[in-house]
PDB file of C-alpha atoms in Angstrom:
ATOM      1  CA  UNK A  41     -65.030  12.960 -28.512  1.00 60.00           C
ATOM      2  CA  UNK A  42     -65.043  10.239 -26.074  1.00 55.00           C
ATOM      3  CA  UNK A  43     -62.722   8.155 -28.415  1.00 55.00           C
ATOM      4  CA  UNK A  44     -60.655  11.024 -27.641  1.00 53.00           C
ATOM      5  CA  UNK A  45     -60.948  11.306 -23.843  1.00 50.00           C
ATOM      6  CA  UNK A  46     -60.535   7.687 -23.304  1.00 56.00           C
ATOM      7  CA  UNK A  47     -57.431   7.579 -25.239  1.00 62.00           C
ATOM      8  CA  UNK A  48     -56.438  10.660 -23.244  1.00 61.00           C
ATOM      9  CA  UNK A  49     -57.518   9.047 -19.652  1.00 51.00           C
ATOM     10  CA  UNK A  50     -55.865   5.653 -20.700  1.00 52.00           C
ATOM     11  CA  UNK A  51     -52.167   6.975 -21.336  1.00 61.00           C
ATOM     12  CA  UNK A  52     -52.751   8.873 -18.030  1.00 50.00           C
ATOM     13  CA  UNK A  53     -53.212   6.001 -16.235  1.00 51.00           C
ATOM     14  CA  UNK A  54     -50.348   4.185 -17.548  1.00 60.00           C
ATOM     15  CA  UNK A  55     -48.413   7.413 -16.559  1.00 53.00           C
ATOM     16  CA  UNK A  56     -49.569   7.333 -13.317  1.00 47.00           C
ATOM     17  CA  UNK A  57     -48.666   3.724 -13.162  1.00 46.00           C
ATOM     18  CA  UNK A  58     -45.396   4.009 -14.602  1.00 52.00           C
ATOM     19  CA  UNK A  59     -44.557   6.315 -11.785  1.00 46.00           C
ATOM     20  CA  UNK A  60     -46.127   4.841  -8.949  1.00 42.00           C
ATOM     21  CA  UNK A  61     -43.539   1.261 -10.648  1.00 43.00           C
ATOM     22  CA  UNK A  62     -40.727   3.911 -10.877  1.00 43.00           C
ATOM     23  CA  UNK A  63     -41.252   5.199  -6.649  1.00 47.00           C
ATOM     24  CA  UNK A  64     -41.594   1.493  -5.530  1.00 43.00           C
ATOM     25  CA  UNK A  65     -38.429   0.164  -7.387  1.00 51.00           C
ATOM     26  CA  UNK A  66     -36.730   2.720  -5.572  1.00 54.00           C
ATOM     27  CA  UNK A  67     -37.904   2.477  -2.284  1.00 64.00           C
ATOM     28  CA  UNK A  68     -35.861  -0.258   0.127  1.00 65.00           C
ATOM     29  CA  UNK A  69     -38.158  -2.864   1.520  1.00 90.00           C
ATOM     30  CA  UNK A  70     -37.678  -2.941   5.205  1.00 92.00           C
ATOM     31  CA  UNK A  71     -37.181  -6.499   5.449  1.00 94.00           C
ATOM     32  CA  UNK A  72     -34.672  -7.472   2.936  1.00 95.00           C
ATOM     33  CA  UNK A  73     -32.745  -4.433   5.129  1.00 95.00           C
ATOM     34  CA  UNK A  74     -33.211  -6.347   8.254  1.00 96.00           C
ATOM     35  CA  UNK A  75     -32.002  -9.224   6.493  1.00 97.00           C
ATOM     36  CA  UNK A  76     -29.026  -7.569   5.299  1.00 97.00           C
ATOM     37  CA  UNK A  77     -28.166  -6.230   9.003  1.00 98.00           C
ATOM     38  CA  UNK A  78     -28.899  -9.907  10.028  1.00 97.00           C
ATOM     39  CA  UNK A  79     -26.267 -11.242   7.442  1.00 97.00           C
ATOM     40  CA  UNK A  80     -23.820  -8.299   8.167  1.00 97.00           C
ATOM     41  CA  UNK A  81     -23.688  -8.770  11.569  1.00 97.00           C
ATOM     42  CA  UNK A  82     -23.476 -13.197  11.402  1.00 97.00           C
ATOM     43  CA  UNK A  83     -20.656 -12.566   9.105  1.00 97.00           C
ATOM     44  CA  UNK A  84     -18.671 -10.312  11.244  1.00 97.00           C
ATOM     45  CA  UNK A  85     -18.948 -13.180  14.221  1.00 96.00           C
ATOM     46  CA  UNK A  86     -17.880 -15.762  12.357  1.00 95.00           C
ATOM     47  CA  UNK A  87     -15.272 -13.868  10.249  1.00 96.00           C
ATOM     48  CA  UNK A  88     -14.144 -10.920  11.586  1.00 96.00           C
ATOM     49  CA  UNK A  89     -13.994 -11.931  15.501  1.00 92.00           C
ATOM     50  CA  UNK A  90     -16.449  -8.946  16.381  1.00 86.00           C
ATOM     51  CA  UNK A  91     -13.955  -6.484  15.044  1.00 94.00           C
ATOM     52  CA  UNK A  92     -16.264  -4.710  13.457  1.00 97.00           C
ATOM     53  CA  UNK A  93     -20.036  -2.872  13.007  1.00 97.00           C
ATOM     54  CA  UNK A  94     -23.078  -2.584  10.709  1.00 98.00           C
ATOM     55  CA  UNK A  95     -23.647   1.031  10.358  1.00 98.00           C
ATOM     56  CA  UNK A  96     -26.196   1.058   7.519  1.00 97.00           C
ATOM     57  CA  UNK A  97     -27.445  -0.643   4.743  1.00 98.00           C
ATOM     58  CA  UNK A  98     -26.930   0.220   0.382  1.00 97.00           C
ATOM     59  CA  UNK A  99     -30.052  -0.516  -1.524  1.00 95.00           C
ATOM     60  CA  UNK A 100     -28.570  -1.085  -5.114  1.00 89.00           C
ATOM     61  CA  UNK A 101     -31.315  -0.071  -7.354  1.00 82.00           C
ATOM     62  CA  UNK A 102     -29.758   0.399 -10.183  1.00 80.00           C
ATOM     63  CA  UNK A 103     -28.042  -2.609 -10.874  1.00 73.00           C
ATOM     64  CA  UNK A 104     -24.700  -1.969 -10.548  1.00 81.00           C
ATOM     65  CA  UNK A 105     -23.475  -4.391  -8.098  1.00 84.00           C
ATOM     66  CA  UNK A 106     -23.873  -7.884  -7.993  1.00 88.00           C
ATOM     67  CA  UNK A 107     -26.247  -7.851  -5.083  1.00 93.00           C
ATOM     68  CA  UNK A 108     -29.688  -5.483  -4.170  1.00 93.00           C
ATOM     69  CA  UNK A 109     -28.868  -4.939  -0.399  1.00 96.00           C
ATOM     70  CA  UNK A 110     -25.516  -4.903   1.121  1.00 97.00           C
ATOM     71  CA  UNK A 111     -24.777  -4.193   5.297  1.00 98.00           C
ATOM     72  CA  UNK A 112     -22.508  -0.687   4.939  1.00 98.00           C
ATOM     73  CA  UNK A 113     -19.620  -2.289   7.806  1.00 98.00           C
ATOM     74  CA  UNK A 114     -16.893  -0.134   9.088  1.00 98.00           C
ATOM     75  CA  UNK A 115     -13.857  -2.339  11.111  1.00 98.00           C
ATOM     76  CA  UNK A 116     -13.697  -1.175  14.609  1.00 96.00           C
ATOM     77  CA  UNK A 117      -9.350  -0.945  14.355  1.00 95.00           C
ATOM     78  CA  UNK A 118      -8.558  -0.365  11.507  1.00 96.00           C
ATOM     79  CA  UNK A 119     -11.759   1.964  10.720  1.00 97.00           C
ATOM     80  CA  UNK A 120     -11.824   0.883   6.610  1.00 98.00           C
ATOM     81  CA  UNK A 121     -15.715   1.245   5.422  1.00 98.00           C
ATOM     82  CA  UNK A 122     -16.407  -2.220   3.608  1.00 98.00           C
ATOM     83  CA  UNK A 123     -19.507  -3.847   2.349  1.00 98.00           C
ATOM     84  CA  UNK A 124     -21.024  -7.434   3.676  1.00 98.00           C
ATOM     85  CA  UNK A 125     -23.407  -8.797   1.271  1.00 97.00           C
ATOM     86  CA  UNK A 126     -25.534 -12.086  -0.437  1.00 95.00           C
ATOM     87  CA  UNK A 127     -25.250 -12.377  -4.008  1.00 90.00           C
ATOM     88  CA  UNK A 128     -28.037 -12.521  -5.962  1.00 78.00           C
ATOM     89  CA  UNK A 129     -27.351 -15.895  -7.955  1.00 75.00           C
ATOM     90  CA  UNK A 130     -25.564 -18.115  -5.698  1.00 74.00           C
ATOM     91  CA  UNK A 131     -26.557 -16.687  -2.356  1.00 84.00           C
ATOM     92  CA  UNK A 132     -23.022 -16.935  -1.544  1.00 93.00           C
ATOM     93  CA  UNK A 133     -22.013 -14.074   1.126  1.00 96.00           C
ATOM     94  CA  UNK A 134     -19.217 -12.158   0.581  1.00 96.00           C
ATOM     95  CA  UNK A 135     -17.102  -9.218   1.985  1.00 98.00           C
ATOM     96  CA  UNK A 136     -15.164  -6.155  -0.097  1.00 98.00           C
ATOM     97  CA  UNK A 137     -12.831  -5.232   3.402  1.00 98.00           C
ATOM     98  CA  UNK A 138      -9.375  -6.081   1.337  1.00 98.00           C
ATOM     99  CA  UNK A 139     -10.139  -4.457  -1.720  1.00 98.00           C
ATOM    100  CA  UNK A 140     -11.682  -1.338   0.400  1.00 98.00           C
ATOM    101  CA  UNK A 141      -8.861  -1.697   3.092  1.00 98.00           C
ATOM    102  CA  UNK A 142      -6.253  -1.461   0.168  1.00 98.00           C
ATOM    103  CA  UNK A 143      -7.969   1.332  -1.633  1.00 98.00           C
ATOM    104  CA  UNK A 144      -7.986   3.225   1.426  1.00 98.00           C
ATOM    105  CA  UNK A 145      -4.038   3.045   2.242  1.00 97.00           C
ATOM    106  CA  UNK A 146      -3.341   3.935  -1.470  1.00 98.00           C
ATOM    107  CA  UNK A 147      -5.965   6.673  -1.450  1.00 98.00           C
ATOM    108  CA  UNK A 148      -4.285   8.305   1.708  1.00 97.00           C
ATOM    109  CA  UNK A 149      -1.030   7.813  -0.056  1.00 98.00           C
ATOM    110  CA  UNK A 150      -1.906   9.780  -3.065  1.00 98.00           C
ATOM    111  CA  UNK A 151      -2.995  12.911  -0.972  1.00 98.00           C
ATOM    112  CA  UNK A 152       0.480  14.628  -1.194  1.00 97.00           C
ATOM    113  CA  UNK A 153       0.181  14.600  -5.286  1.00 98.00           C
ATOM    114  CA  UNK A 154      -3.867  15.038  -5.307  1.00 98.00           C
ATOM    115  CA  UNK A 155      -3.449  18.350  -3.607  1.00 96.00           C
ATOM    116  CA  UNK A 156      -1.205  20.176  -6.194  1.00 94.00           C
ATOM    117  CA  UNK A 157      -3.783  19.458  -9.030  1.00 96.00           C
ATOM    118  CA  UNK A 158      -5.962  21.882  -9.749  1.00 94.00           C
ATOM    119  CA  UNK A 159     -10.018  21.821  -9.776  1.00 96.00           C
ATOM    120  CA  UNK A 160      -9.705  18.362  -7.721  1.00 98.00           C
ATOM    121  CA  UNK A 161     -13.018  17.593  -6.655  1.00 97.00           C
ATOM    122  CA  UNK A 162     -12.768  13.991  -4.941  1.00 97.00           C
ATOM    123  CA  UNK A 163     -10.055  11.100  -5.757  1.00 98.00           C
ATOM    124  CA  UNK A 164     -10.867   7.827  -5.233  1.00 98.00           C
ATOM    125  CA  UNK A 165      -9.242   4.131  -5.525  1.00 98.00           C
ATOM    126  CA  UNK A 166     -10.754   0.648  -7.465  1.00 98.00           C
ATOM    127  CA  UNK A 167      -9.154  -2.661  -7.219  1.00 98.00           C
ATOM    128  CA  UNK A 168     -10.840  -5.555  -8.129  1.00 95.00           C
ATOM    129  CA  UNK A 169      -8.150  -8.254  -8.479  1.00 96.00           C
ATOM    130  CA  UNK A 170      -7.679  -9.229  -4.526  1.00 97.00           C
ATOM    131  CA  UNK A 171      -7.591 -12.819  -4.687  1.00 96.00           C
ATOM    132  CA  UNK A 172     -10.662 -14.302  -3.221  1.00 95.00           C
ATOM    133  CA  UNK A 173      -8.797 -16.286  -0.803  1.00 96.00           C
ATOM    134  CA  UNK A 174      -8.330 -13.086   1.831  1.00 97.00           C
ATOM    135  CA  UNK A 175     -12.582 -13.055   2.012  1.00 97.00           C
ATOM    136  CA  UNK A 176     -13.493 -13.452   5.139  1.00 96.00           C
ATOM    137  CA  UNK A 177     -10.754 -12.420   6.934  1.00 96.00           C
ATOM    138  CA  UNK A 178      -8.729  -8.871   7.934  1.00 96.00           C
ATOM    139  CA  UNK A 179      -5.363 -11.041   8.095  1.00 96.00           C
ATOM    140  CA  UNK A 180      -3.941  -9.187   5.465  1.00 97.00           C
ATOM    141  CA  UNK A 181      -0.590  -9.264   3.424  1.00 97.00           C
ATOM    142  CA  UNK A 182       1.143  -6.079   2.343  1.00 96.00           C
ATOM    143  CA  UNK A 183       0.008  -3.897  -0.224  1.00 95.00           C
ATOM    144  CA  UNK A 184       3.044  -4.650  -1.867  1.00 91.00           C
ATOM    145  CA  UNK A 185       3.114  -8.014  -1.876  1.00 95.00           C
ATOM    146  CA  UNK A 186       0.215  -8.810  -4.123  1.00 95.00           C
ATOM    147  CA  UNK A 187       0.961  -6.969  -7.353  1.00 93.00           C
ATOM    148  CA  UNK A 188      -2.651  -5.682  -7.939  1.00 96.00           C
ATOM    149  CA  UNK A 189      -3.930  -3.380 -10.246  1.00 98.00           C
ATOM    150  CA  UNK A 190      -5.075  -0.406  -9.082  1.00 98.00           C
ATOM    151  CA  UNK A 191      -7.378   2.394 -10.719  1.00 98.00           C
ATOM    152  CA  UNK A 192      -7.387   5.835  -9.783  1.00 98.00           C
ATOM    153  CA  UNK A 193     -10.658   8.089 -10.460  1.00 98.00           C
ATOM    154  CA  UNK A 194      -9.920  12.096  -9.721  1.00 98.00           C
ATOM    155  CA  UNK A 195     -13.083  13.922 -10.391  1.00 98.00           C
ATOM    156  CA  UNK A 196     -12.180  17.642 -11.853  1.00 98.00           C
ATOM    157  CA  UNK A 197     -14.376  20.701 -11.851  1.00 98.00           C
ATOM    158  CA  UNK A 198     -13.263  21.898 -14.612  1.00 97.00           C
ATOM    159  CA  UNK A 199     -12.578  20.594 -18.652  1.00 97.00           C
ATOM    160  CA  UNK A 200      -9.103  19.570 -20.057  1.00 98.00           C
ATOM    161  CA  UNK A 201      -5.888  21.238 -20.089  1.00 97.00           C
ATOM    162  CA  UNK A 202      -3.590  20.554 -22.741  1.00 96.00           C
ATOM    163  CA  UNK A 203      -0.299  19.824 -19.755  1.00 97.00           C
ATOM    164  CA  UNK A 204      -3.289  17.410 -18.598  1.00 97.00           C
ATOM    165  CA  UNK A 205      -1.628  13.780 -20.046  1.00 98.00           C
ATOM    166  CA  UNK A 206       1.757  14.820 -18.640  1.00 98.00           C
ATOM    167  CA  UNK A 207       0.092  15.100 -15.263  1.00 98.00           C
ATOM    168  CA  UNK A 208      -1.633  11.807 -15.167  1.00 98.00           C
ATOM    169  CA  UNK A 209       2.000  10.466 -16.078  1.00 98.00           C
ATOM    170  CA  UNK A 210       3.854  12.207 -13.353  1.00 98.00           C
ATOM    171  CA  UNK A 211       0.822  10.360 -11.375  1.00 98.00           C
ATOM    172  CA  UNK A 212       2.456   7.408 -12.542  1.00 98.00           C
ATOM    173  CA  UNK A 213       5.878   8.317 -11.298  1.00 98.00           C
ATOM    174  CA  UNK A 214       4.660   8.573  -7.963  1.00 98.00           C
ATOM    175  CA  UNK A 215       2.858   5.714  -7.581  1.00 98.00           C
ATOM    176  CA  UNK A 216       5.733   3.569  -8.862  1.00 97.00           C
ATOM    177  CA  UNK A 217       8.407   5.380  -7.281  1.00 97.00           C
ATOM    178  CA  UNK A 218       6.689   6.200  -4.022  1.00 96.00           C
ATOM    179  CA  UNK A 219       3.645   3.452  -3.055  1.00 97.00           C
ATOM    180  CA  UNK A 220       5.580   0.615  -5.288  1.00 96.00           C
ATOM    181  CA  UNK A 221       2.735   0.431  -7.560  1.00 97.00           C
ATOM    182  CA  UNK A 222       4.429  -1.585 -10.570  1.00 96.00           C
ATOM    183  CA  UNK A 223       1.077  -1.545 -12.703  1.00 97.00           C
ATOM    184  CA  UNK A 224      -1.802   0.814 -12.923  1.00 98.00           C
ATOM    185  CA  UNK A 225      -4.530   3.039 -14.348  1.00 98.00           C
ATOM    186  CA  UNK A 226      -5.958   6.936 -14.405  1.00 98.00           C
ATOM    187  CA  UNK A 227      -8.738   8.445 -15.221  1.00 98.00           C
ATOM    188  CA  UNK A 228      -9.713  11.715 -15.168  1.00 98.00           C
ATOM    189  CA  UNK A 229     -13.072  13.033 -15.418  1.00 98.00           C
ATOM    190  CA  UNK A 230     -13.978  16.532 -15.902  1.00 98.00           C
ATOM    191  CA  UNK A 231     -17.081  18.924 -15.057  1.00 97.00           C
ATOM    192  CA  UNK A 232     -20.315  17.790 -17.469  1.00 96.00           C
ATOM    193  CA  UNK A 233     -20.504  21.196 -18.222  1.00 96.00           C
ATOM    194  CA  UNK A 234     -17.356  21.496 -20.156  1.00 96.00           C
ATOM    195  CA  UNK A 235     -17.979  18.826 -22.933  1.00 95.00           C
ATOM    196  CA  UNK A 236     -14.640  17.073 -22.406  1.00 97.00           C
ATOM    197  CA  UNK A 237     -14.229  13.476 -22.185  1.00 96.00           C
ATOM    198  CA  UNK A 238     -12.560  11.588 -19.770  1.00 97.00           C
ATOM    199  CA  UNK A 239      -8.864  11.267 -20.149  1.00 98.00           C
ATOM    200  CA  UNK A 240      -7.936   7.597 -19.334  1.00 98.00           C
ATOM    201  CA  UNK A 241      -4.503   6.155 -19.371  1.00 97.00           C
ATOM    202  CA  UNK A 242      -2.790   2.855 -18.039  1.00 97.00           C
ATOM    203  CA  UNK A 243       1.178   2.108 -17.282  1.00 96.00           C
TER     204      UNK A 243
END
């Protein structure tokens, strides 16, 4: 019997542990958020002329970016949300305002198509071949002019409709024929509930 309960009060303590680990790896530590504002706001004197503010910070907990804590920056004229931030092997900092400040202008352009689809939930814009040479700066050539690759996620609430890969390539058509997009991607994703997988297509 007390094999039993010490078994039984052993895996509760590593439960309890394993949660307590789980709450503190998701909790931001106050200070590396200080440091990020402190980073945030050196880069936007020496780069950005003032022109812009720290608003907030991103705690990446998950992984996902190449960073743990980023200053959330939003330019003060042209009002693009953009991220300043220290990565985590070379402690080099960095910037995302021309891939954000593109993905905004094609975003906005999109709206007139977006809004005849049905079930659209949210559409957003990734690019992630601006040429390293505009960090640091908002001095910025036009979209145009630098042949990226953009892809376009449209979250659906609702599953897949058989007209569904005609629409993504009328998306196509727009983009090329009215942002001058030569080369891009789709994706759409549809509600969990319905079981469907995304439908992802490039041109």
């Amino acid at each position: 019997m007390k094999a039993v309960l010490w078994i039984i009060g052993s895996i509760g303590v590593i439960v309890v542990a394993m949660v307590l680990l789980f709450i503190y790896e998701m909790t931001p530590n106050a200070k590396m958020e200080t440091k990020a504002r402190e980073i945030g706001e050196d880069y936007i004197h020496k780069h950005f002329d003032g022109q812009a503010e720290v608003y907030d910070v991103l705690y990446d907990n998950m992984g996902n970016f190449e960073f743990d804590y980023a200053a959330k920056v939003t330019h003060t004229s042209t009002g693009v949300d953009f991220l300043i931030y220290e990565t985590g092997d070379s402690r080099v900092v960095k910037d995302t305002y021309a891939s954000s400040y593109y993905e905004s202008q094609i975003e906005r352009g999109l709206e007139p198509f977006v809004k005849n689809m049905e079930g659209v939930v949210s559409h957003m814009v990734h690019i992630s071949d601006v040429p390293g040479k505009y960090q640091g700066t908002d001095v910025l050539p036009e979209l145009n002019d630098l042949n990226l690759v953009p892809n376009i996620i449209i979250d659906l609430e609702r599953g897949a409709k058989a007209d569904d890969q005609e629409t993504m390539e009328d998306l196509f058509v727009f983009m090329k024929e009215k942002l001058q997009i030569e080369h891009g991607g789709g994706r759409f994703v549809y509600d969990p509930s319905s079981g469907d997988e995304m439908l992802q297509m490039g041109y």
